[in-house]
XYZ file of C-alpha atoms in Angstrom:
692
model
C 0.000 0.000 0.000
C 1.365 3.422 -0.942
C 1.937 6.167 1.582
C -0.910 8.189 0.095
C -3.330 5.264 0.403
C -2.242 4.677 3.996
C -2.875 8.291 4.981
C -6.273 8.402 3.287
C -7.326 5.555 5.550
C -6.785 7.761 8.609
C -8.783 10.821 7.490
C -11.619 10.078 9.971
C -9.015 10.468 12.746
C -7.872 13.930 11.624
C -9.445 17.202 12.723
C -8.558 20.619 11.330
C -8.003 23.051 14.233
C -10.260 26.055 14.533
C -9.284 29.423 15.906
C -8.820 29.472 19.665
C -8.388 25.718 20.124
C -5.642 24.717 22.523
C -2.829 22.862 20.786
C -0.205 21.281 23.038
C 2.769 21.376 20.698
C 5.338 22.839 23.099
C 5.597 20.125 25.730
C 4.436 16.612 26.613
C 1.209 16.617 28.636
C 2.676 13.975 31.004
C 6.278 15.187 31.424
C 8.584 18.045 30.418
C 10.008 16.656 27.180
C 9.568 18.969 24.205
C 10.398 19.068 20.472
C 14.074 19.589 21.369
C 14.171 16.406 23.460
C 15.832 13.311 22.096
C 12.669 11.756 20.686
C 10.904 14.982 19.768
C 7.186 15.560 20.358
C 4.171 13.814 18.815
C 1.053 15.991 18.431
C -2.213 14.094 17.958
C -3.989 15.284 14.791
C -7.369 14.780 16.433
C -7.080 15.787 20.104
C -3.996 18.070 19.716
C -2.395 16.513 22.799
C 1.418 16.555 22.757
C 3.265 13.371 23.760
C 6.940 12.528 24.079
C 8.423 9.336 22.674
C 8.051 7.627 26.051
C 4.352 8.402 26.420
C 2.890 8.427 22.913
C 2.546 4.626 22.869
C 0.729 4.634 26.236
C -1.580 7.417 25.050
C -2.464 5.482 21.888
C -3.135 2.295 23.846
C -5.552 4.192 26.119
C -7.176 6.126 23.285
C -6.867 3.997 20.122
C -9.162 6.400 18.264
C -6.082 8.684 18.061
C -3.635 6.825 15.784
C -2.105 9.610 13.659
C 0.376 12.241 14.896
C 2.510 15.130 13.729
C 6.101 14.471 14.805
C 8.090 17.620 15.626
C 11.836 17.378 16.166
C 14.011 20.420 16.649
C 17.773 20.445 16.998
C 19.846 23.418 18.109
C 23.043 23.741 16.132
C 25.597 26.082 17.616
C 26.940 28.657 15.212
C 30.713 28.514 14.918
C 32.428 30.972 17.229
C 29.285 31.805 19.177
C 29.928 29.692 22.253
C 32.365 32.085 23.805
C 34.739 29.283 24.640
C 37.746 30.623 22.775
C 39.015 33.554 20.766
C 36.463 34.823 18.338
C 35.850 37.858 16.215
C 32.244 38.031 17.409
C 31.402 41.204 19.324
C 30.630 40.861 23.037
C 27.015 40.435 24.075
C 25.190 43.733 24.149
C 24.033 45.099 27.476
C 20.225 45.314 27.615
C 18.842 48.797 27.112
C 15.145 47.909 27.296
C 13.060 46.056 29.871
C 12.022 43.456 27.319
C 12.549 39.836 26.328
C 13.065 38.633 22.782
C 12.973 42.102 21.168
C 15.687 44.437 19.943
C 17.536 45.985 22.873
C 16.019 43.608 25.412
C 17.245 40.499 27.203
C 18.350 37.748 24.820
C 16.265 34.578 25.031
C 18.997 32.412 23.518
C 21.154 30.292 25.803
C 24.570 31.867 26.189
C 25.492 31.697 22.482
C 23.699 31.772 19.183
C 21.991 28.768 17.615
C 20.470 27.730 14.365
C 17.316 25.617 14.652
C 17.067 22.554 12.455
C 13.481 21.295 12.320
C 12.255 17.913 11.153
C 8.551 17.313 10.537
C 6.884 13.993 9.804
C 3.525 12.263 9.942
C 3.590 9.223 12.245
C 0.995 6.463 12.398
C 0.655 4.280 15.471
C 1.123 1.639 16.730
C 4.088 0.852 14.522
C 5.626 4.354 14.378
C 5.208 4.316 10.583
C 6.705 7.634 9.498
C 6.041 9.787 6.425
C 8.239 12.879 5.934
C 6.321 16.120 5.546
C 5.881 17.954 3.204
C 7.845 15.688 0.864
C 4.907 13.322 0.370
C 3.251 14.208 -2.912
C -0.453 14.896 -2.810
C -0.824 14.644 0.955
C -4.562 14.572 1.664
C -5.866 18.141 1.946
C -7.454 17.517 5.349
C -4.144 16.349 6.774
C -2.321 19.311 5.204
C -4.807 21.761 6.727
C -4.509 20.091 10.143
C -0.709 20.197 10.071
C -0.530 23.793 8.867
C -3.037 24.790 11.530
C -0.891 23.186 14.228
C 2.336 24.693 12.931
C 0.860 28.193 12.697
C -0.801 28.095 16.113
C 0.896 29.802 19.041
C 0.521 26.701 21.203
C -1.467 26.310 24.418
C 1.464 27.319 26.622
C 2.148 30.513 24.751
C -1.470 31.578 24.941
C -0.751 32.252 28.611
C 2.881 33.359 28.265
C 4.097 35.575 25.439
C 7.696 34.783 24.427
C 8.574 38.258 23.249
C 7.505 40.410 26.169
C 8.114 44.147 26.243
C 7.897 45.663 29.698
C 8.286 49.173 28.312
C 4.959 49.211 26.492
C 2.855 51.579 28.571
C -0.766 52.585 28.236
C -1.913 56.174 27.973
C -3.229 57.294 31.356
C -6.971 57.803 31.630
C -6.186 61.091 33.426
C -3.937 62.555 30.706
C -6.571 64.232 28.541
C -8.460 65.986 31.345
C -5.786 66.371 34.002
C -6.570 69.161 36.448
C -3.667 71.594 36.956
C -3.927 74.168 39.724
C -3.137 77.820 39.077
C -1.200 78.105 42.323
C 1.742 80.073 41.003
C 4.224 77.217 41.447
C 7.224 77.422 39.102
C 9.768 74.616 39.194
C 13.446 75.346 38.386
C 15.308 73.138 35.872
C 17.606 71.748 38.591
C 18.421 71.880 42.307
C 15.295 69.990 43.415
C 14.670 68.673 46.922
C 11.821 66.761 48.525
C 9.366 69.183 50.129
C 9.008 66.910 53.178
C 12.584 65.716 53.776
C 16.117 66.427 52.594
C 16.371 63.847 49.791
C 17.672 65.236 46.507
C 17.277 62.182 44.255
C 14.459 59.843 43.253
C 12.161 62.873 43.200
C 8.702 63.042 41.644
C 6.739 66.171 40.729
C 2.968 65.971 40.945
C 1.467 67.231 37.676
C -1.614 68.707 39.362
C -0.073 71.039 41.962
C 3.659 70.958 41.171
C 4.678 69.574 44.578
C 8.002 67.715 44.672
C 8.364 64.653 46.877
C 10.579 61.581 47.127
C 9.633 58.156 45.787
C 8.875 54.857 47.467
C 11.111 53.209 50.020
C 12.351 49.808 48.860
C 12.433 46.695 51.022
C 16.187 46.999 51.562
C 15.773 50.495 53.018
C 16.979 52.305 49.893
C 14.878 54.553 47.690
C 12.848 57.404 49.116
C 10.600 57.994 52.111
C 7.229 57.453 50.350
C 6.392 61.156 50.433
C 5.099 61.247 46.832
C 2.730 58.373 47.655
C 1.666 60.132 50.863
C 0.878 63.258 48.862
C -1.378 61.282 46.518
C -3.217 59.692 49.441
C -3.816 63.110 50.962
C -4.874 64.898 47.772
C -5.922 62.280 45.232
C -3.838 64.030 42.542
C -3.017 61.035 40.276
C -0.052 61.749 37.972
C 3.588 62.431 38.817
C 6.693 62.759 36.658
C 10.132 61.630 37.780
C 12.440 64.640 37.799
C 15.806 63.827 36.294
C 14.281 61.622 33.591
C 12.774 64.485 31.562
C 14.245 64.814 28.074
C 12.872 66.226 24.812
C 11.622 62.724 23.961
C 9.722 61.994 27.154
C 9.988 61.064 30.843
C 8.849 58.555 33.437
C 5.225 59.229 34.411
C 3.471 57.243 37.138
C -0.253 57.075 37.827
C -0.922 56.401 41.500
C -4.608 55.924 40.790
C -3.929 53.317 38.061
C -0.930 51.954 40.007
C 1.418 51.669 37.020
C 3.814 53.517 34.755
C 1.853 55.317 32.044
C 2.179 57.519 28.967
C 1.164 61.168 29.066
C 0.789 62.432 25.475
C 0.386 65.991 26.791
C 3.466 65.900 29.022
C 5.135 68.933 27.411
C 2.052 71.078 28.091
C 1.664 69.755 31.621
C 5.314 70.517 32.406
C 5.115 73.972 30.850
C 2.315 74.815 33.296
C 4.950 74.761 36.056
C 7.630 76.528 34.019
C 9.547 73.451 32.795
C 10.688 73.559 29.174
C 10.770 69.897 28.185
C 12.892 70.579 25.077
C 15.788 71.965 27.139
C 15.870 69.299 29.831
C 18.634 66.688 30.173
C 18.562 63.294 31.863
C 20.236 63.277 35.308
C 18.640 60.260 37.040
C 18.010 56.623 36.172
C 14.649 55.811 34.658
C 12.484 53.126 36.236
C 13.285 50.879 33.263
C 17.023 51.231 33.874
C 16.548 50.450 37.566
C 14.530 47.319 36.715
C 17.125 46.202 34.159
C 19.808 46.565 36.834
C 17.750 44.338 39.120
C 17.207 41.725 36.408
C 20.925 41.647 35.639
C 21.725 41.279 39.336
C 19.363 38.309 39.433
C 21.526 36.717 36.752
C 24.677 37.492 38.706
C 23.166 35.827 41.764
C 23.394 32.479 39.956
C 27.188 32.611 40.229
C 27.714 34.945 43.187
C 25.760 33.259 45.955
C 25.833 33.568 49.722
C 28.276 36.433 50.160
C 30.656 35.687 47.305
C 30.728 31.932 47.946
C 30.316 30.003 44.710
C 28.340 26.857 45.456
C 28.527 23.648 43.474
C 25.241 22.926 41.666
C 23.518 19.638 42.482
C 21.970 17.359 39.880
C 19.826 14.252 39.863
C 16.576 13.068 41.520
C 15.255 15.667 43.959
C 17.647 18.355 42.696
C 15.654 19.626 39.741
C 15.265 23.365 39.358
C 12.127 25.215 38.292
C 12.397 28.044 35.793
C 10.764 31.354 36.548
C 7.751 31.959 34.302
C 7.483 35.614 35.292
C 6.650 36.363 38.946
C 6.240 32.644 39.646
C 8.731 32.286 42.503
C 5.828 31.862 44.954
C 4.636 28.763 43.066
C 8.100 27.321 42.509
C 9.128 27.622 46.149
C 5.941 25.988 47.468
C 6.123 23.070 45.009
C 9.786 22.440 45.808
C 8.994 22.319 49.530
C 5.960 20.033 49.432
C 7.729 17.507 47.220
C 10.349 17.018 49.918
C 7.586 15.456 52.067
C 7.199 11.644 51.832
C 3.395 11.741 51.636
C 3.414 14.009 48.581
C 6.145 11.927 46.975
C 4.111 8.772 47.566
C 0.883 10.231 46.171
C 2.176 11.948 43.061
C 5.563 10.398 42.223
C 5.496 6.786 43.371
C 1.985 6.438 41.910
C 2.926 8.343 38.726
C 2.291 5.427 36.336
C -1.003 4.570 38.049
C -2.181 8.190 37.781
C -1.283 8.311 34.078
C -3.165 5.072 33.447
C -6.281 6.681 34.942
C -5.774 10.097 33.358
C -8.475 11.426 31.014
C -7.719 12.341 27.424
C -7.713 16.028 28.363
C -4.822 15.524 30.776
C -3.823 19.227 30.856
C -7.159 19.933 32.585
C -6.809 17.138 35.151
C -5.357 18.386 38.456
C -4.066 15.029 39.731
C -2.292 14.335 36.430
C -0.603 17.717 36.425
C 0.491 17.322 40.056
C 2.005 13.960 39.099
C 3.729 15.627 36.163
C 5.342 18.181 38.493
C 6.330 15.405 40.916
C 7.888 13.358 38.119
C 9.694 16.431 36.806
C 11.201 17.272 40.194
C 11.979 13.798 41.538
C 12.831 11.553 38.584
C 16.142 13.243 37.803
C 15.317 13.128 34.084
C 15.337 16.921 33.865
C 18.278 17.564 36.176
C 21.489 16.790 34.337
C 24.775 18.686 34.415
C 25.536 20.907 31.419
C 27.063 19.142 28.424
C 30.413 20.861 28.822
C 30.593 19.661 32.433
C 29.742 16.115 31.400
C 32.199 16.225 28.536
C 34.977 17.343 30.845
C 34.252 14.403 33.148
C 34.144 11.773 30.392
C 36.247 10.938 27.398
C 33.315 11.061 24.994
C 30.604 13.697 24.749
C 27.228 12.737 26.179
C 24.946 10.765 23.919
C 21.707 12.204 25.235
C 20.689 15.837 25.143
C 20.207 17.270 28.629
C 17.639 19.698 29.988
C 18.141 22.153 32.774
C 15.100 22.286 35.034
C 11.380 22.315 34.344
C 8.863 25.015 33.476
C 5.509 24.054 35.049
C 3.447 26.417 32.907
C 0.689 23.857 32.262
C 0.296 23.367 36.025
C 0.338 27.117 36.703
C -2.419 27.681 34.154
C -4.566 24.937 35.664
C -4.178 25.821 39.348
C -4.782 29.497 38.659
C -7.908 28.908 36.559
C -10.822 30.898 37.950
C -8.742 32.545 40.698
C -8.619 36.332 40.578
C -4.933 36.463 41.557
C -3.245 33.199 40.589
C -4.639 33.370 37.060
C -2.508 36.486 36.473
C 1.229 37.032 36.095
C 1.366 39.431 39.029
C 3.485 38.841 42.110
C 1.758 36.663 44.699
C 2.308 35.432 48.221
C 3.672 31.929 48.807
C 1.600 31.458 51.974
C -1.650 32.324 50.220
C -0.772 30.017 47.321
C 0.113 27.199 49.722
C -3.337 27.377 51.338
C -4.979 27.549 47.901
C -3.031 24.457 46.842
C -3.940 22.554 50.021
C -7.594 23.372 49.452
C -7.520 22.029 45.880
C -5.559 18.883 46.793
C -8.041 18.170 49.572
C -10.926 18.557 47.133
C -9.355 16.117 44.647
C -8.392 13.531 47.291
C -11.840 12.444 48.418
C -11.981 8.663 48.533
C -8.228 8.292 48.056
C -4.960 8.915 49.912
C -4.757 12.580 50.937
C -1.165 13.806 51.370
C -2.238 17.036 53.091
C -3.150 15.109 56.265
C 0.519 15.080 57.263
C 0.358 18.890 57.585
C -2.957 19.136 59.417
C -3.161 19.887 63.134
C -5.717 21.071 65.671
C -5.169 24.369 67.462
C -6.641 24.939 70.909
C -7.807 28.441 71.790
C -8.446 29.355 75.412
C -10.419 32.547 75.979
C -10.865 33.858 79.538
C -13.213 36.682 80.450
C -11.152 38.972 82.689
C -14.111 40.204 84.734
C -15.887 36.875 85.408
C -12.817 34.623 85.233
C -14.746 32.060 83.194
C -13.188 30.339 80.190
C -14.083 28.918 76.821
C -12.060 26.341 74.874
C -12.303 26.017 71.092
C -10.505 23.842 68.595
C -9.903 24.527 64.952
C -8.002 22.734 62.214
C -5.172 24.362 60.337
C -2.335 23.486 57.969
C 0.041 26.328 58.674
C 1.340 28.144 61.738
C 1.683 31.921 61.305
C 4.221 33.340 63.739
C 4.833 36.989 64.658
C 8.322 38.416 64.228
C 8.943 40.485 67.398
C 11.809 42.708 66.271
C 11.761 44.428 69.661
C 13.097 41.160 71.134
C 16.074 40.968 68.789
C 19.258 39.536 70.256
C 21.261 42.486 68.881
C 18.789 45.197 69.908
C 21.433 47.697 71.028
C 23.339 47.301 67.777
C 20.091 47.862 65.878
C 19.343 51.067 67.785
C 22.781 52.461 66.917
C 22.323 51.517 63.261
C 18.844 53.052 62.999
C 20.097 56.255 64.648
C 22.955 56.563 62.157
C 20.615 55.781 59.295
C 18.162 58.519 60.280
C 21.013 61.023 60.647
C 22.272 60.260 57.146
C 18.789 60.353 55.607
C 18.151 63.742 57.202
C 21.199 64.994 55.263
C 19.997 63.404 52.011
C 22.629 60.652 52.248
C 22.256 56.877 52.163
C 23.793 54.146 54.224
C 26.376 51.903 52.607
C 24.695 48.508 52.042
C 27.756 46.889 53.644
C 26.843 48.622 56.911
C 23.404 46.998 57.040
C 22.516 45.551 60.444
C 19.720 42.965 60.516
C 17.693 42.062 63.565
C 18.742 38.633 64.853
C 15.942 36.446 66.144
C 15.443 32.785 66.906
C 12.435 30.729 65.875
C 11.940 29.908 69.554
C 11.455 33.620 70.288
C 8.760 33.801 67.622
C 7.024 30.739 69.062
C 7.114 32.177 72.570
C 5.647 35.425 71.281
C 2.861 33.494 69.512
C 2.021 31.668 72.750
C 1.761 34.885 74.790
C -1.757 35.863 75.947
C -3.515 38.244 73.587
C -5.884 40.883 74.919
C -9.306 41.110 73.271
C -10.791 44.507 74.071
C -14.217 44.057 72.515
C -15.073 40.534 73.700
C -18.711 39.539 74.277
C -18.945 37.657 77.565
C -21.912 35.288 77.752
C -21.424 35.235 81.543
C -21.906 38.998 81.771
C -24.277 39.305 78.819
C -22.182 42.283 77.840
C -18.953 43.223 76.145
C -15.823 42.988 78.215
C -12.085 42.336 78.010
C -10.706 38.819 77.538
C -7.329 37.148 77.232
C -6.770 34.571 74.518
C -3.974 32.002 74.366
C -3.385 29.476 71.594
C -1.708 26.087 71.867
C -1.567 22.822 69.946
C -4.389 20.356 70.631
C -2.606 17.957 68.225
C 0.703 18.143 66.404
C 1.118 17.555 62.669
C 3.654 15.147 61.257
C 5.255 18.113 59.506
C 4.711 21.689 60.697
C 4.549 24.353 58.012
C 5.585 27.698 59.485
C 4.872 31.156 58.105
C 6.722 34.181 59.464
C 4.734 37.419 59.432
C 7.427 39.621 57.979
C 5.148 42.553 57.172
C 4.289 45.279 59.627
C 3.240 48.944 59.693
C 6.058 51.394 60.243
C 6.029 54.553 62.310
C 5.040 56.441 59.139
C 2.004 54.111 58.746
C 3.463 52.594 55.603
C 3.494 48.771 55.335
C 7.048 47.478 55.254
C 8.769 44.131 55.069
C 10.999 43.220 57.985
C 14.611 42.441 57.136
C 15.621 39.933 59.798
C 18.078 37.105 60.278
C 16.280 34.057 61.662
C 18.046 31.314 63.614
C 16.419 27.894 63.057
C 17.504 25.096 65.411
C 17.918 21.505 64.209
C 15.599 20.339 66.989
C 12.647 22.173 68.487
C 10.730 21.064 71.594
C 7.061 22.085 71.398
C 5.779 20.039 74.327
C 5.231 23.144 76.454
C 2.841 24.378 73.754
C 0.585 21.317 73.980
C -2.972 22.222 74.970
C -4.660 20.091 77.651
C -8.241 21.324 77.534
C -10.253 22.614 80.465
C -8.408 22.290 83.762
C -9.646 21.462 87.254
C -11.084 24.511 88.947
C -11.870 26.328 85.678
C -15.486 27.301 85.025
C -16.755 27.434 81.446
C -18.517 30.387 79.963
C -22.181 29.519 79.405
C -23.341 28.728 75.906
C -24.950 31.610 74.119
C -24.748 33.318 70.777
C -23.104 36.679 70.489
C -25.396 39.433 69.223
C -24.602 40.237 65.599
C -22.305 43.144 64.882
C -24.201 46.325 64.277
C -24.228 47.076 60.605
C -23.420 50.566 59.374
C -26.341 52.900 58.901
C -27.865 53.043 55.457
C -26.148 56.337 54.825
C -22.630 55.576 53.686
C -20.247 56.458 56.563
C -17.067 58.404 56.072
C -14.255 55.864 55.763
C -10.597 56.837 55.469
C -9.708 55.249 52.117
C -6.002 55.832 52.781
C -6.146 53.514 55.783
C -8.119 50.974 53.750
C -5.403 51.023 51.065
C -2.642 50.540 53.662
C -4.380 47.488 55.125
C -5.190 46.097 51.676
C -1.523 46.378 50.691
C -0.729 44.136 53.658
C -3.016 41.527 52.115
C -6.221 41.823 54.150
C -9.411 41.565 52.077
C -10.853 44.969 51.212
C -14.238 44.233 52.815
C -12.561 43.396 56.131
C -10.434 46.555 55.900
C -13.457 48.772 55.371
C -15.290 47.220 58.318
C -12.213 47.592 60.514
C -11.782 51.277 59.652
C -15.505 51.902 60.229
C -15.710 50.169 63.606
C -12.544 51.883 64.873
C -13.920 55.298 63.897
C -11.068 56.098 61.507
C -8.493 55.905 64.310
C -5.716 54.740 62.000
C -4.189 51.632 60.463
C -2.826 50.162 63.701
C -6.209 50.299 65.487
C -7.958 48.868 62.419
C -5.454 46.020 62.122
C -5.914 45.178 65.817
C -9.673 45.109 65.245
C -9.271 42.653 62.345
C -7.069 40.375 64.450
C -9.653 40.373 67.259
C -12.549 39.583 64.907
C -11.012 36.877 62.721
C -13.692 34.456 63.966
C -16.657 36.791 63.451
C -19.102 35.572 60.790
C -19.290 37.769 57.723
C -15.965 39.508 58.324
C -14.417 38.175 55.119
C -16.102 37.569 51.808
C -13.731 34.752 50.817
C -11.944 32.396 53.222
C -10.349 29.224 51.894
C -9.371 27.744 55.231
C -9.529 28.867 58.848
C -7.340 31.971 58.995
C -5.550 33.448 56.036
C -3.303 36.422 56.605
C -2.607 37.574 53.095
C 0.631 39.429 52.526
C 2.383 40.523 49.319
C 6.042 39.926 48.614
C-alpha cells in the first residue's frame, strides 16, 4: 500500500483546528520533554495533545481512536564561534537597554550563544511508528495538510498564557492625561536643584502634575529609595499623575499614575510641564529611569546564579530531587511551594510513586486534570530526568561527549495555568504570596483527594484556643483545624537590639542629610524561631469581647496552643508590619532555626480542674453601618489592603474603629477573625494575606 493510500485511511481520525483551540505542541502533557528532546514531540492530529516518545505509545493504547500524529523534532546547532569558549571575532554580548525579552535591545532569550534551529517534521501512524516525511509526500490529503498547517501556525497552548517576546516598556496612555486638572497656584519649578518638600532627599524625586509639589519616591524593602512622600501626597490629595524629575528629556519622561498603580504615557506631558515653568525641550537626563533600575535588578538576578551567599560560589547539584524550576514571570511563589511540598514523603508517595497509576487513569484532556498535572510536576522534580549537568561539564568528566541531550530544570506552565484557573490572583502574572498560594493548593488537593490517599493530612493539626473573660474569670475552649502556623516576628526582642538602635540612629542622621547608608553597613535584627514561638504563645488581649457570663462586652485574654501536632509543621513568618510612618514594610531579619525544636510546652490540655466554662450563648450580631454611607478613610483601607487583608474586612475595621488609623484597624481585624461575615472569601480557617 502506498503512503498516500495509507494516509487516506486515517482521514476520519484527523481534525482541522479552529481558531482558539488549545494545541499542546510545546511540551508533553505527562512530562517536560519537548520538540528539542531526544525523541521529539508527537502531536495528535485529532485531540492536539502533545506526547513525548516515552508516552505516545501509552496514550495510543488508552485512546486507540487517536492513531495519527505530527512528529516535531528540533535540533539546536551552535553557530561557529558563538559559544564564547575561545578567541572569536564576534562582538561581546550587548548590554540590555530595554526592559524586554526577545525584542531588539532587550534580554536575549537564547542560551549563552547563538543557535540555528534545524526542524524535522513527519507524519507518524501508530502503533508501529510508521513515518512519512512532511511535506515531501506528494499529494498529501488536503485535510491532513490543513490540520498540520493549523498546528504549525498556532501559538501553542502554553504561549497563549505566556508571550515569548515580552516588552515591559509598552505603557498605556493614562486615563487622566486628557483631562488632568492643573492648579493655578503660582508654582514654578526650576530646571535643577530639586529637593523633597518633606525631607532632605535630593534624588528619586517626583513632581505631581496637578499642583507641582516635589516629593521623594517609594522606600524599597532593603531600606533604599525614598521615604514614600510622593505616595503620601497622593493619598492626601488624590492628585493622580507624577513625573520623575531627572528623567525628563525632549523625547519623554517617566510618568506614574498612583490611581492606576502603574507607569503610564502622558501624550500631553510637554504642556503639563510647561504649566509649572519646565521647558521639556531643554531638559537633560540626570537620574536613572524606572526601566534602567529594573534592568539593573534583572541583571543582578543573573549574577546571583554565580555569586551566591556572600561571594561563595556553590557547586550545583543534579539528579533526583535536585531539579530546578524556571521562573515563568513572577512565579517564585509557586516554585518555592512546590519544591517544599515535594520534599515530604506523603506528597512523593501520592504523586511520584503512583505516577504510572495516575497516568493510566488520566483522562484524554490531561492538561485539565489536576491530579495528572500534580504527578507531572512530581515526576519532573523527583525523577532526575530533567536535572542533568551541562554538556560541557559532562564532557569534561568523560572521554566522549554525552549521547543524550540534557535539559536544565522544568517550566511548570501547564500546572500554573490549571491551578490558577478561575482565581482572581493566581490566574494572572502578578506577584503573589507563597503562603496564600500554599493554602490555595492545600484546598484544591483536599478537594481532589476524596476517597483516596490525601497527602495534606501530614500537615494538618488542631489548634486549641483558650479565651478567659477577665471580669468573670470564666473560660471557653475552642478547637480549629489548620495546615500552617503563622508566627509573629517580634523585632523588639532581637538579640542584637542595642546594635540595631545604633544603626537606625545613624541611618536617620544620614537620611536627614539626604545621604544613604552603605549597604555593607546593614545591620539585621537577629531572632530565633523559639522567640517567635514564645511570642505566639503569649496571651492576647481582646478589648471588645462579648462575655456570655456577663451578657455584655468585656475584656478577655486569649492564648493558643496545639491540641494535636502535625507530622510536619509548616511555618509562616509574618514579615510585614506597619512602620512609624504608617506605611506597610517588610521586615529584614536574620532568623536562627535550630535543628531540633521542643514544642511540648505548647501542647494544649483542655479545660483544667477549677476552671469554670462560659455559658453557651450566641453573640449578638455586629451592628451594621447605617444606610447612609459612613465616612471611611480610604487611605487607611489602602494601607491594610496592601498588607493583604481583604478589602471588605479593611473597610469594616476602619468603620468600627472610627477612623483611628491603620494600627487600630489592624488590631480590630485580628480580634474579629472568627466573626461571621468579616471576610467575603476564606479558603481555610485563617488566612493572613501578605504581598512579597
